[in-house]
Structure formats: structure tokens, C-alpha cells
Short mmCIF file of C-alpha atoms in Angstrom, two decimals:
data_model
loop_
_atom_site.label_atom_id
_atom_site.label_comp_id
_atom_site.label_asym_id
_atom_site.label_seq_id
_atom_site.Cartn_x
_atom_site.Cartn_y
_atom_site.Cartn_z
CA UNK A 15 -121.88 21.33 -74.66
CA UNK A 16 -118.83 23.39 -74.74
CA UNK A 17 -117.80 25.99 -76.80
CA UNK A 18 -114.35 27.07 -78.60
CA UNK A 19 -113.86 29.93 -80.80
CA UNK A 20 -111.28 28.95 -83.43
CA UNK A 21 -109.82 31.06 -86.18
CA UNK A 22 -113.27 32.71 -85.97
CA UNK A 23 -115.18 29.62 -86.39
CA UNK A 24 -117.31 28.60 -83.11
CA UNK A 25 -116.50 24.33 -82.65
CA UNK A 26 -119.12 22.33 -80.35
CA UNK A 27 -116.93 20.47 -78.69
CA UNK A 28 -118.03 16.82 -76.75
CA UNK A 29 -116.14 16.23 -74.15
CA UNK A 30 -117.25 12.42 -74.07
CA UNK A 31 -115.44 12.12 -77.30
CA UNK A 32 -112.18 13.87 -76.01
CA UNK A 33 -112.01 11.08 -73.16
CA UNK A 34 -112.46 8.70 -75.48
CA UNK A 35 -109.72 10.13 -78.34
CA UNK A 36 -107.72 10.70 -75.20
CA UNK A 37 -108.31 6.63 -73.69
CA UNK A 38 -107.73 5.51 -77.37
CA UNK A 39 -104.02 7.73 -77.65
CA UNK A 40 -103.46 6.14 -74.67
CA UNK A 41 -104.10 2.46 -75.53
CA UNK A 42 -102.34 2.92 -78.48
CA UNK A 43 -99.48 4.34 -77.23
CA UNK A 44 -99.08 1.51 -75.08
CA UNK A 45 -99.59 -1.35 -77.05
CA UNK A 46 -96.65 0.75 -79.75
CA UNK A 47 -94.74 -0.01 -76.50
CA UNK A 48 -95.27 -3.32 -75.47
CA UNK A 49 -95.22 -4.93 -79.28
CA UNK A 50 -90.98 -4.16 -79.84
CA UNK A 51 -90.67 -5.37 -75.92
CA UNK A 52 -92.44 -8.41 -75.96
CA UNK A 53 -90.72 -9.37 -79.00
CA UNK A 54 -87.60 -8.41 -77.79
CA UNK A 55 -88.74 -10.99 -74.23
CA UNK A 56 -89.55 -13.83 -76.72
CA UNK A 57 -86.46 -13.46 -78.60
CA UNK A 58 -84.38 -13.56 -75.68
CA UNK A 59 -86.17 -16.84 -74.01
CA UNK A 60 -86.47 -18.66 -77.93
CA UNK A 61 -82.30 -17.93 -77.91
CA UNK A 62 -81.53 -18.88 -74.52
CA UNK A 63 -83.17 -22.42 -74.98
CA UNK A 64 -81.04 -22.32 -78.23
CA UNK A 65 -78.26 -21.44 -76.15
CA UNK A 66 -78.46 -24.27 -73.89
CA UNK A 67 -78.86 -26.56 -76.99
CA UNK A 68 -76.20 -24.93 -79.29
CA UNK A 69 -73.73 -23.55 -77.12
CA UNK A 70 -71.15 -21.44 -78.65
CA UNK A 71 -67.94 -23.51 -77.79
CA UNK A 72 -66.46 -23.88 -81.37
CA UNK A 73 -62.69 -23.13 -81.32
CA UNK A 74 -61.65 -20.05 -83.38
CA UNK A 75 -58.14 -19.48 -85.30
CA UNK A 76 -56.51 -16.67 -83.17
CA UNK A 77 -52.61 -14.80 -83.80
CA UNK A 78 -50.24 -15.56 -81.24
CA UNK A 79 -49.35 -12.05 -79.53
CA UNK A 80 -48.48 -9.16 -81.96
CA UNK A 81 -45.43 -6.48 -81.07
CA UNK A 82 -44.64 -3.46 -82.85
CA UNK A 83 -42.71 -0.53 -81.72
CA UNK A 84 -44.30 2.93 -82.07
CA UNK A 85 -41.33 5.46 -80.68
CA UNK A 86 -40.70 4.71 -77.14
CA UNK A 87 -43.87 2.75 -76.47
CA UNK A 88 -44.26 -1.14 -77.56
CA UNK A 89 -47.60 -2.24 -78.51
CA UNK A 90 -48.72 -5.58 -78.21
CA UNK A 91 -51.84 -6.94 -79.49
CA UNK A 92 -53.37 -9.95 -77.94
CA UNK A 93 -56.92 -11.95 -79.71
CA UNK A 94 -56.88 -14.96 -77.17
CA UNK A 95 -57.85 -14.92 -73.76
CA UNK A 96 -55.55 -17.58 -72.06
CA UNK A 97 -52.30 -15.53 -73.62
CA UNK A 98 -53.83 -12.07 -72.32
CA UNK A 99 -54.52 -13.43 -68.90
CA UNK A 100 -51.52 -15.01 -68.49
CA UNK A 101 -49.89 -11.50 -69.53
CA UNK A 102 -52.04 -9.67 -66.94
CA UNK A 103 -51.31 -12.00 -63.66
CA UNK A 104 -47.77 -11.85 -65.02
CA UNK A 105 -47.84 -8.10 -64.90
CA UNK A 106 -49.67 -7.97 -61.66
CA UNK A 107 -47.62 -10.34 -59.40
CA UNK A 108 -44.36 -8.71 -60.99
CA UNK A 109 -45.77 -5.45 -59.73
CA UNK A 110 -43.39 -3.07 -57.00
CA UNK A 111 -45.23 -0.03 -56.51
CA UNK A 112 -48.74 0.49 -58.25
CA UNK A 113 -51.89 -1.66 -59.72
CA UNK A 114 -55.02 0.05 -61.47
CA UNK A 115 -57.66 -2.36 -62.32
CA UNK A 116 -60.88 -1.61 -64.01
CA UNK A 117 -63.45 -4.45 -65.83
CA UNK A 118 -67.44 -4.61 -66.41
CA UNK A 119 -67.73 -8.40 -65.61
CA UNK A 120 -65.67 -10.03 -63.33
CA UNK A 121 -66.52 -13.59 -62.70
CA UNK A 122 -66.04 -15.90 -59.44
CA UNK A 123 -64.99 -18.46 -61.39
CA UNK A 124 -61.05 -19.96 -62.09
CA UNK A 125 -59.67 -16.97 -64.16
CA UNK A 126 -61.77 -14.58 -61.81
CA UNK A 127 -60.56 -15.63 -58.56
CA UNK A 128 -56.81 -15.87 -59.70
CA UNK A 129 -57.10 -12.18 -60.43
CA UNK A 130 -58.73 -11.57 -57.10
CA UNK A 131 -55.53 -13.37 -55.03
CA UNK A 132 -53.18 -11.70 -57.59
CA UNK A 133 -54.52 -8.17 -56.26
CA UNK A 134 -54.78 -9.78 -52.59
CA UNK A 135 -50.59 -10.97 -52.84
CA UNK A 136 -49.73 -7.36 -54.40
CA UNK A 137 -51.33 -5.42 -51.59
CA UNK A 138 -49.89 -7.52 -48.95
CA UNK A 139 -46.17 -7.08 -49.96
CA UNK A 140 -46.96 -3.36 -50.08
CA UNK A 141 -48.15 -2.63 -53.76
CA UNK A 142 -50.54 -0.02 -53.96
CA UNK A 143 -53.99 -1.51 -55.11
CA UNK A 144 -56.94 0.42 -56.66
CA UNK A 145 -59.77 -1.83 -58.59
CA UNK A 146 -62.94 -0.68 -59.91
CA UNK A 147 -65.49 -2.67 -60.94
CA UNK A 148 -69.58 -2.07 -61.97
CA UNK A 149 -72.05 -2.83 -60.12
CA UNK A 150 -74.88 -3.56 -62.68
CA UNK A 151 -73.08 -5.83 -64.49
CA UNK A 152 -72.39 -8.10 -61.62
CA UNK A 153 -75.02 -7.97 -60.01
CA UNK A 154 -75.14 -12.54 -60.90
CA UNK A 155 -71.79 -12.46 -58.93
CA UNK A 156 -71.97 -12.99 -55.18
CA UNK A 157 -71.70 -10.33 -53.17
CA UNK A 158 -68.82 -11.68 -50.78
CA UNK A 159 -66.68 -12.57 -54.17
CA UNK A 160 -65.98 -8.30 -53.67
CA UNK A 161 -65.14 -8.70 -50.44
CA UNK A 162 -61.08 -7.53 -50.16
CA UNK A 163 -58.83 -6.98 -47.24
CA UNK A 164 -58.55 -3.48 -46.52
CA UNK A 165 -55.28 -1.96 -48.27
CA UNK A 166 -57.61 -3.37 -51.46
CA UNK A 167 -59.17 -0.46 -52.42
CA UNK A 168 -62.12 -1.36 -54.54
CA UNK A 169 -64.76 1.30 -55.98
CA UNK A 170 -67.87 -0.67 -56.98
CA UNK A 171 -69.44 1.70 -59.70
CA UNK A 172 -73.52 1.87 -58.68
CA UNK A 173 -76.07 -0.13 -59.81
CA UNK A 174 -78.49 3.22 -58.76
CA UNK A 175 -77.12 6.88 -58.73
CA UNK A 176 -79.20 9.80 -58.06
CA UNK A 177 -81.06 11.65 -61.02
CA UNK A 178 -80.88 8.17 -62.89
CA UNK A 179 -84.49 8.08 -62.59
CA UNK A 180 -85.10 11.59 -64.13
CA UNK A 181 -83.09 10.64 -66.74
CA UNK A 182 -79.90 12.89 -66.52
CA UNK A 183 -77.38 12.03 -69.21
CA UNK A 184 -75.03 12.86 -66.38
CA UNK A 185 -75.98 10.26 -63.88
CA UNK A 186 -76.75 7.84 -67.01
CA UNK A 187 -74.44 4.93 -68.33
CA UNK A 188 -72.54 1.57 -67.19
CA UNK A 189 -68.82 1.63 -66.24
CA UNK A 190 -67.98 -0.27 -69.52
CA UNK A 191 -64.23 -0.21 -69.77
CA UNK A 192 -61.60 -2.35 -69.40
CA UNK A 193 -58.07 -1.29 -68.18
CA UNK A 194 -55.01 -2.36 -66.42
CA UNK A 195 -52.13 -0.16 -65.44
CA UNK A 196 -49.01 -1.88 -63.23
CA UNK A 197 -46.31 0.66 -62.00
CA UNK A 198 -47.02 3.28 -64.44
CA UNK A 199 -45.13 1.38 -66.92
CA UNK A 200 -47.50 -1.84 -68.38
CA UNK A 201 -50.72 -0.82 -69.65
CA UNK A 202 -53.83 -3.11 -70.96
CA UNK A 203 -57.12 -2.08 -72.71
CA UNK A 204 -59.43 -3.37 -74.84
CA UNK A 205 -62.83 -5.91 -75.01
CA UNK A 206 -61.87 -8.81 -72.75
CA UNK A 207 -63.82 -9.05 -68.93
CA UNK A 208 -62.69 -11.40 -66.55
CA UNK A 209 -63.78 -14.49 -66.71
CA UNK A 210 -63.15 -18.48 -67.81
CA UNK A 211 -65.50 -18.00 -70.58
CA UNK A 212 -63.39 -15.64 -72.29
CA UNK A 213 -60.01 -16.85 -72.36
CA UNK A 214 -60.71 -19.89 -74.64
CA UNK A 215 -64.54 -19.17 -76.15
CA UNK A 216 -64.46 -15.62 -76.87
CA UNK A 217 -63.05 -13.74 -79.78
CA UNK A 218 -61.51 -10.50 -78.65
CA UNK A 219 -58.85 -7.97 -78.97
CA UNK A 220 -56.98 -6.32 -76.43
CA UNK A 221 -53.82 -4.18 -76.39
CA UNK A 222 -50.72 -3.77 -74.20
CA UNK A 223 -48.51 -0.62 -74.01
CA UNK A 224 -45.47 -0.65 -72.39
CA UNK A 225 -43.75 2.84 -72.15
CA UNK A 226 -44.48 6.68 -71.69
CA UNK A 227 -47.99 5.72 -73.73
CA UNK A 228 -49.03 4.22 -70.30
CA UNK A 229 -49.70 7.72 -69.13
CA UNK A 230 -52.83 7.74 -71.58
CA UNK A 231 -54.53 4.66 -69.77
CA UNK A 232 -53.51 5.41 -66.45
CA UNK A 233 -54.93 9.21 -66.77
CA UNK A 234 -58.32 7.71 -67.95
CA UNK A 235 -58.38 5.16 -64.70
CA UNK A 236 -57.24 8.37 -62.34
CA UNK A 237 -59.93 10.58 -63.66
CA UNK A 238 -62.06 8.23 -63.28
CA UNK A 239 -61.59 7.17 -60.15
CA UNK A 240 -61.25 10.97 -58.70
CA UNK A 241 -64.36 11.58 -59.98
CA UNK A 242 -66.56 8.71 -58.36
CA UNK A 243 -64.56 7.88 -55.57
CA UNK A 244 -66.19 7.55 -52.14
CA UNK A 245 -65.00 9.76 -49.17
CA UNK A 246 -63.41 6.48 -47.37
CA UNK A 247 -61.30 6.05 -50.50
CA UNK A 248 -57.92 7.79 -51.62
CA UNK A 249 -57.44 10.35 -53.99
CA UNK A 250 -54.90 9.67 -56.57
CA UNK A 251 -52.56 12.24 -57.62
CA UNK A 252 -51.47 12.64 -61.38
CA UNK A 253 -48.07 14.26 -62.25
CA UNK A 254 -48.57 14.67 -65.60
CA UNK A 255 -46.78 13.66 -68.89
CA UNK A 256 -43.15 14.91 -69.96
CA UNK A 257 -43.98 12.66 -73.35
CA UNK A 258 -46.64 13.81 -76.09
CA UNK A 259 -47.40 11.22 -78.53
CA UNK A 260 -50.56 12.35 -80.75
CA UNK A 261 -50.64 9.12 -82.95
CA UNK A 262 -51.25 6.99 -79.94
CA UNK A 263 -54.00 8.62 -77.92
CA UNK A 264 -56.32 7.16 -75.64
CA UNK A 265 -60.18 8.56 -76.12
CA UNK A 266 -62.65 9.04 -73.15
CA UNK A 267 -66.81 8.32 -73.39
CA UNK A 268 -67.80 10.53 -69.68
CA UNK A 269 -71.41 10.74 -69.48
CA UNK A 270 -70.81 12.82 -66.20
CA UNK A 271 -68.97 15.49 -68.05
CA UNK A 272 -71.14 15.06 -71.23
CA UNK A 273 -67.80 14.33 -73.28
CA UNK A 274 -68.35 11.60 -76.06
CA UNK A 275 -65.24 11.70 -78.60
CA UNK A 276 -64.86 7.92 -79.27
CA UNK A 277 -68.08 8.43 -81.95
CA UNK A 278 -65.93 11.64 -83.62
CA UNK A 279 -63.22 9.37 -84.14
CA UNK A 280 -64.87 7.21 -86.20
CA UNK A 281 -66.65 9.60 -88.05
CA UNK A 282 -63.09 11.03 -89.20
CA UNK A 283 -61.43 8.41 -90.05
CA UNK A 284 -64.63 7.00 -92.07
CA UNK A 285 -64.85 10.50 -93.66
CA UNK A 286 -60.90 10.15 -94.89
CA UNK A 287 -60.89 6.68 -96.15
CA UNK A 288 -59.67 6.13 -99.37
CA UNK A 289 -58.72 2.58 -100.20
CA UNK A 290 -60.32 0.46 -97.37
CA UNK A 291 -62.60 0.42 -93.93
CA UNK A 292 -62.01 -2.84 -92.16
CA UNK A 293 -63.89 -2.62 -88.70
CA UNK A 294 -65.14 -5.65 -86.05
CA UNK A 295 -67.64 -5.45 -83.67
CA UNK A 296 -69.60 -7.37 -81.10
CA UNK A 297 -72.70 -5.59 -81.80
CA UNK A 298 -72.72 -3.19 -84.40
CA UNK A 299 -75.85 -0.85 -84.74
CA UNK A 300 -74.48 2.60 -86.40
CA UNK A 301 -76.18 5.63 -85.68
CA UNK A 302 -77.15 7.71 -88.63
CA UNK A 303 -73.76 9.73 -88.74
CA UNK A 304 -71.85 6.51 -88.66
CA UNK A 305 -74.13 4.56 -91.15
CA UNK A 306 -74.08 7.65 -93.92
CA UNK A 307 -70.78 7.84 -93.33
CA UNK A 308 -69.88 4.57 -94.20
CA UNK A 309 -72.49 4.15 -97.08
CA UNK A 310 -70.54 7.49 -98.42
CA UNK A 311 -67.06 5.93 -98.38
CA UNK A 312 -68.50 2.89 -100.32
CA UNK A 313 -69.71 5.32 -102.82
CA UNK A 314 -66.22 6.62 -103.28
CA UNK A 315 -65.47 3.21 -103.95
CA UNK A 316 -63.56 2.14 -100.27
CA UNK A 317 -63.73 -1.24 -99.88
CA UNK A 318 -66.11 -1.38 -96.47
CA UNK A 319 -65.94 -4.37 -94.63
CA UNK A 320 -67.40 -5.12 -91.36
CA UNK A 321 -67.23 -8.48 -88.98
CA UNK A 322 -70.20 -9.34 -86.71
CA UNK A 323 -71.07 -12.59 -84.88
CA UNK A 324 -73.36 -14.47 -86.76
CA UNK A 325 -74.80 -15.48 -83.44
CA UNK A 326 -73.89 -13.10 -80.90
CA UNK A 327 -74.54 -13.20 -76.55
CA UNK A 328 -77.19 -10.70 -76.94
CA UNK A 329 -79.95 -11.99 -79.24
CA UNK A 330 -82.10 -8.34 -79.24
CA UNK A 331 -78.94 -6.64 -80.60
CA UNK A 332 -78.54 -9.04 -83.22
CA UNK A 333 -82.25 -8.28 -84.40
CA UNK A 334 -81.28 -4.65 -84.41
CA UNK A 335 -78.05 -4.56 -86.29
CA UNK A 336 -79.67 -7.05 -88.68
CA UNK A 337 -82.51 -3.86 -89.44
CA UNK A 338 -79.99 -1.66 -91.43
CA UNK A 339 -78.32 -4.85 -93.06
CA UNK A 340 -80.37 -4.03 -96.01
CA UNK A 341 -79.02 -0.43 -96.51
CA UNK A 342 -75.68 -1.19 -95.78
CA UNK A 343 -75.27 -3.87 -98.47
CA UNK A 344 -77.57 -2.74 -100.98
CA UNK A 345 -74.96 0.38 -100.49
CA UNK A 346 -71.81 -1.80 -101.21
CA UNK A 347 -70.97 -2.29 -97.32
CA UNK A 348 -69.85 -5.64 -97.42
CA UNK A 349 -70.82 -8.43 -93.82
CA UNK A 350 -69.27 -11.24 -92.71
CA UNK A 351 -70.79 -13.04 -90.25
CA UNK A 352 -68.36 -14.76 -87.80
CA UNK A 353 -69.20 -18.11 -87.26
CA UNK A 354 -69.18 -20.90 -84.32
CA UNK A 355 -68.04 -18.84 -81.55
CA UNK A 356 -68.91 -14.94 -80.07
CA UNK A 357 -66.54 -12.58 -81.86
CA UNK A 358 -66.44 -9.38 -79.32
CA UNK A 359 -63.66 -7.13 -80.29
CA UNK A 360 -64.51 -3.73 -81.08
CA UNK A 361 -61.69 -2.61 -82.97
CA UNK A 362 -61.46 -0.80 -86.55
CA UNK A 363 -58.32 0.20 -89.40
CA UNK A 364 -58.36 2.25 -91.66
CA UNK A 365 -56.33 2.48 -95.04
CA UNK A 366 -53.03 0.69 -93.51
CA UNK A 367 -52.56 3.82 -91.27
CA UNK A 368 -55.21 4.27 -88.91
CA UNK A 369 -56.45 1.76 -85.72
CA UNK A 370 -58.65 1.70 -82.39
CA UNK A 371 -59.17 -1.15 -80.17
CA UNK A 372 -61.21 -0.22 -77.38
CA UNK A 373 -63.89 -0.63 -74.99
CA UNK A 374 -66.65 0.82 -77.05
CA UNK A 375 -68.99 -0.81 -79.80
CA UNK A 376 -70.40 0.93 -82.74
CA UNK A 377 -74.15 1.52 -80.94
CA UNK A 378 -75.84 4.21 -78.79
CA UNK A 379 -75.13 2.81 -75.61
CA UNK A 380 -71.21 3.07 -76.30
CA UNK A 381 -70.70 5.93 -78.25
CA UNK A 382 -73.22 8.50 -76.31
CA UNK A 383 -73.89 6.41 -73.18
CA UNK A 384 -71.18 4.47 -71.33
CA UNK A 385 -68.34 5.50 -69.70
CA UNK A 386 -65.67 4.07 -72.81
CA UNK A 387 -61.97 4.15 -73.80
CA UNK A 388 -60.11 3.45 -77.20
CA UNK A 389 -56.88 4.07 -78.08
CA UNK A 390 -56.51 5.96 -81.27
CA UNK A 391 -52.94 5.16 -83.22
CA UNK A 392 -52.02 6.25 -86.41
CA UNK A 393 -48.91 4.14 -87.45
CA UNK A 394 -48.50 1.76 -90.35
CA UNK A 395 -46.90 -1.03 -88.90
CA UNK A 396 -49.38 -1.54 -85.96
CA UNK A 397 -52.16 -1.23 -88.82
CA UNK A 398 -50.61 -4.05 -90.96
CA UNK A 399 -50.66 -6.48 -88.24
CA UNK A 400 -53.99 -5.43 -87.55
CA UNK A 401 -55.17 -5.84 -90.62
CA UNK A 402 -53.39 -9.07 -90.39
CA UNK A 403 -56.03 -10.30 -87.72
CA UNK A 404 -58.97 -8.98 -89.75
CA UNK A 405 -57.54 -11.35 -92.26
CA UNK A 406 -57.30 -14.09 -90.37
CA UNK A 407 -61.18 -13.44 -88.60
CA UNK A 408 -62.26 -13.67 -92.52
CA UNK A 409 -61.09 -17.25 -93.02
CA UNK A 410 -63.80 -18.02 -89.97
CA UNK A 411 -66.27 -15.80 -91.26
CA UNK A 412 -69.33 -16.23 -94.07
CA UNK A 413 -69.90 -13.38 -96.26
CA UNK A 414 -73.73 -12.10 -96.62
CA UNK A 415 -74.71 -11.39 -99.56
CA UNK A 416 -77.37 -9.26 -100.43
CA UNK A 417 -79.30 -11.49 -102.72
CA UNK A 418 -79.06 -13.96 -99.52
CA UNK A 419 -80.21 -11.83 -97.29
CA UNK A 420 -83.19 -10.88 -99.16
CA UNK A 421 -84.64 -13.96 -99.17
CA UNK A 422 -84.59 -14.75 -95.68
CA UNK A 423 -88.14 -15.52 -94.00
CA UNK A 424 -91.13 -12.83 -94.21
CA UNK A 425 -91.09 -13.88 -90.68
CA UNK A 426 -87.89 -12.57 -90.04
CA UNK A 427 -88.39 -9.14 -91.45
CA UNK A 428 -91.49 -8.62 -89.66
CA UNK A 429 -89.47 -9.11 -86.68
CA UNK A 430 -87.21 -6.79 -87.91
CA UNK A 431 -90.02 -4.17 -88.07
CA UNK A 432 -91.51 -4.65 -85.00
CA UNK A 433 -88.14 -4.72 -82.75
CA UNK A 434 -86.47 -1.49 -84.65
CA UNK A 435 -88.23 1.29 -82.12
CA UNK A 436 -86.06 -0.12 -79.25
CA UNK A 437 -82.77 0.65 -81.73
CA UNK A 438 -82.67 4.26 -79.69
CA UNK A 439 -82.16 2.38 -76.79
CA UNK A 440 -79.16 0.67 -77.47
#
């Protein structure tokens, strides 16, 4: 049997029972595995029979388009689909000289293909035409749906990239944003995809910017598309911007550069709150910064209020926002759960001064993974009318309550338990 000297002391040691610590580690480690994923499989199959039976088709109340002036720029804030498409084609067939489109999902369906023919018609009477779309996320869509004429110039964002695999942060995250930039002077960014589904069932917020502010969306889509471009496609050229506007900012999430600011923002304008912290999201799982942060600002007596489907399109996130429900309103963060329909804006204000809409929910993959954009603004009268539609989200929203939440299912919060390692992951 061998020998080890340790600390002086001479161990027997079996090696019989170091196979069989090392077999047992191993067992262990992967049943600690496969428990959170096979409860996060049957809670995706349990909700998609739901689904099918309970479809989330409930209308919502909605604002009709929202305009405020901030300098030169107009800002326009749209929370219905069917008046923000309707914007966008507008913008795109009116176009004379440029279009920049970027989306996650694009569906071949109605509102999908009229976008598609919209680009088609601008390219053929000589608009330049740049679209960029990801891969992974339509990977349901058929293939010939992507399928343009030529002076289309479409970069399809990889499923696959090289050191994905190895797990470089660089090569790592979806193409996740949403933007629209027509002649350098219309601008669009916010939560809305393309797609039927959205324009009437959906819940979102997006923005429009018409003036010098378009330079902040249109240098995010030219970065981007320098950067990932393949040979056969053109470079685009950036002149620069004569105008400097640092209370309407747009904020960039690249993995590829390791640059993440989206996540700072939020911490800061948590950190300053002192009256109120009014924030929606689709799926809201706060890291520990953000969730301190927040429980800190409701020590200081900020009235924290956060909107979150009750029944959201991805059941597994649900499961994991609804872990840290029980510190946040045991710590005076106050939920409403938005009911009937999918709420998936992920916008936030801040004391009547301070607003983001953007691409990016408050969870890991967002705020340290995907490639992201929010506009940052500081101005009062955009944040009024903001806070206007957070308003307006409450009267279709049911408040948790702590003492309600607590005596939901043992069930439940074994569920809870068991799902929670996978938070990390998203």
C-alpha cells in the first residue's frame, strides 16, 4: 500500500478508496448538474402545454406615441407595436440615401415580410441598404426568408464563432439589439423584434430620435458592423459628430472588446436615487451589485418599484427572478406582476430626471454577455412621460405582497432551490 509523508506524519494511503472518493465526486457532481437542468426541461414542457392552453393574447392599455424635445433632437416614445411599425416602414420607404437595420428575431410572417420588401424597394431606387440580423435566434426562420437581392447587404451574426467552445468572453454572446437608422437623420431603438406577434400582443418600449442624437445609434450599428463584417461586405465610413449631447447618450454591451457599461449605468443611477426607482423588465434577475444596490436605496427610503410579467415567454427565467423575490420585498422593493399579456420593455427612470430604454434586461446574459444598447437621457420632461407609462403599466399590473408570496406552495420553493445554480447562466 502506498505511502505519503505528511506534515511529518507517514498516511497509508488505499488507492481502491481514492477511485472510489474520486467515482463518488464524480457522480455527485453530475447529478448537482442534471437536478437544476431537468427541472429547468420540465418547466419548460409543463409551460408550453400551458401555453397552448392559455395563450397570452389579452389586450393591454398602451399610450399613443410620446414626443418631447431635448435640444435639437425629438424623442418619441412608442409602447405598441402596430404604431412603431407603421413608424419604421414609414421611415424606411421615405428613405433617399441610407438604411441601417439591426433585430434578434425577425419573423417570416406579415409584419416580417413587409420589412423585408421595404428594404428590397429602398435598395432598388438606389438607397443604400445594410441589415444585420442573428443567426441563433432565427435559426426557426427559413433559411431562404434571408435570401436578398444583391445591393441588400445583409450580415447574418453566427450561430458558431471560433473560441466559442473554449469559452472566450470575446467570441461569447447573441447579437441582441435592436436598431434602425434612415439617412442619418431617424433613429429607432429599444425591445421590439420583428414580428406579428409583437405589434398587438407584446408590451414594449421603443424610442425614436430624430436629429444630431442619431449619430449615437448609427455609431453603435457602424461599429458594429466594421467589426464583424465579412470580406464580401462594405466597410462603412463614420465622419464623426459636430454635436455633443451628454444627457442623451447611447451605451454599448461588446463582448468582443470586453466593454460592458449598460450594468454601470444602472448601478449609478440606483446609487443616486433619492425619491423614487421605477424600472420594467422582461426578465429581471439582478446580479449582486444591482440587487444590493437597490435593497440600499429602499433603505434610504426610495420608493423601488419594479414591473415583471406575471407570466413571461421564458418560463426558466421566471423561476429565477422569482428566487430573490424574497429579499427584494422583505427589503421594501416593491413587484408588480403584469398581467394577461408578455410585458418586454426593458426600460428604467429615475427620480423624474433620469431614463434608459434599451435593448438590455437586468440579467447576466445582457449586462456582461450580449452585444446591447440603451440610450441614457437625463431630462425631466422625457422622464415625466415616462413615468407616465409606468403609471399606466400599474393599472394592468397586481402588486405582490410579501405576506402573499410567502405562502405560495412548498412545492414552489423547492423549485426555487433546485433551479437557482443555473441563475449564473442567465
Amino acid at each position: 500500500m502506498p505511502t505519503r509523508d505528511i506534515a511529518g506524519l507517514t498516511i497509508d494511503i488505499d488507492p481502491e478508496l481514492i477511485g472510489r472518493l474520486r467515482t463518488f465526486a464524480m457522480r455527485a457532481g453530475l447529478v448537482a448538474a442534471a437536478v437544476p437542468v431537468g427541472v429547468a426541461v420540465a418547466l419548460t414542457v409543463t409551460d408550453a402545454i400551458r401555453r397552448r392552453m392559455h395563450p397570452l393574447t389579452a389586450s393591454f392599455p398602451a399610450e399613443k406615441p410620446l414626443t418631447e424635445q431635448i435640444d435639437d433632437t425629438a424623442t418619441t416614445i412608442y409602447t405598441y407595436g402596430a404604431d412603431l411599425y407603421e413608424s419604421m416602414l414609414e421611415a424606411i420607404r421615405g428613405a433617399s440615401e441610407t438604411v441601417m437595420l439591426e433585430t434578434y428575431i425577425w419573423k417570416d410572417d406579415a409584419i416580417g415580410r413587409q420589412f423585408k420588401q421595404a428594404l428590397i424597394d429602398a435598395a432598388a431606387r438606389g438607397v443604400k441598404v445594410y441589415a444585420v440580423v442573428d443567426g441563433f435566434a432565427n435559426l426557426v426562420v427559413p433559411q431562404s426568408f434571408f435570401r436578398f437581392p444583391p445591393d441588400v447587404h445583409l450580415l447574418r451574426f453566427p450561430v458558431f464563432r471560433p473560441g466559442m467552445l473554449a469559452l472566450n468572453l470575446r467570441k461569447s454572446g447573441r447579437d441582441h439589439r435592436k436598431i434602425l437608422v434612415v439617412d442619418d437623420h431617424i433613429a429607432y431603438v429599444g425591445g421590439y423584434n420583428i414580428g406579428s406577434l409583437y405589434a398587438t400582443q407584446w408590451r414594449d418600449t421603443h424610442v425614436r430620435l430624430e436629429g444630431p442624437a442619431v449619430w449615437e445609434l448609427r455609431n453603435a450599428f457602424v461599429d458594429f458592423w466594421n467589426r464583424h463584417r465579412a470580406s464580401r461586405l462594405p466597410q462603412l465610413t463614420d465622419a464623426g459628430s459636430p454635436d455633443w449631447m451628454p444627457h442623451l447618450r447611447a451605451a454599448r454591451n461588446a463582448p468582443s472588446e470586453l466593454v460592458f457599461p449598460i450594468r454601470g449605468l444602472y448601478l449609478d443611477a440606483i446609487d443616486r436615487a433619492t425619491s423614487h426607482v421605477y424600472i420594467t423588465q422582461a426578465y429581471f434577475i439582478p446580479d449582486r451589485d444591482i440587487h444590493t444596490a437597490l435593497l440600499a436605496a429602499a433603505r434610504r427610503g426610495v420608493d423601488v418599484r419594479v414591473v415583471v410579467p406575471h407570466r413571461s415567454n421564458h418560463v426558466v427565467a421566471d423561476w429565477l427572478a422569482r428566487g430573490m423575490y424574497t429579499s427584494l420585498l422583505r427589503g421594501g422593493v416593491r413587484i408588480f406582476l403584469y398581467q394577461d399579456a408578455m410585458v418586454h420593455a426593458k426600460t428604467a427612470t429615475i427620480d423624474g430626471r433620469w431614463t434608459t430604454v434599451g435593448t438590455a434586461n437586468i440579467d447576466r446574459l445582457s449586462l456582461t454577455g450580449n452585444y446591447e444598447v440603451n440610450l441614457e437621457i437625463v431630462d425631466e420632461k422625457l422622464a415625466a412621460r415616462m413615468e407616465d407609462v409606468f403609471r399606466l403599466d400599474l393599472t394592468n399590473s397586481r402588486e405582490l405582497t410579501l405576506g402573499a408570496w410567502e405562502r405560495r406552495s412548498g412545492l414552489a420553493k423547492l423549485g426555487e432551490a433546485l433551479i437557482s445554480p443555473l441563475r449564473p447562466l442567465l
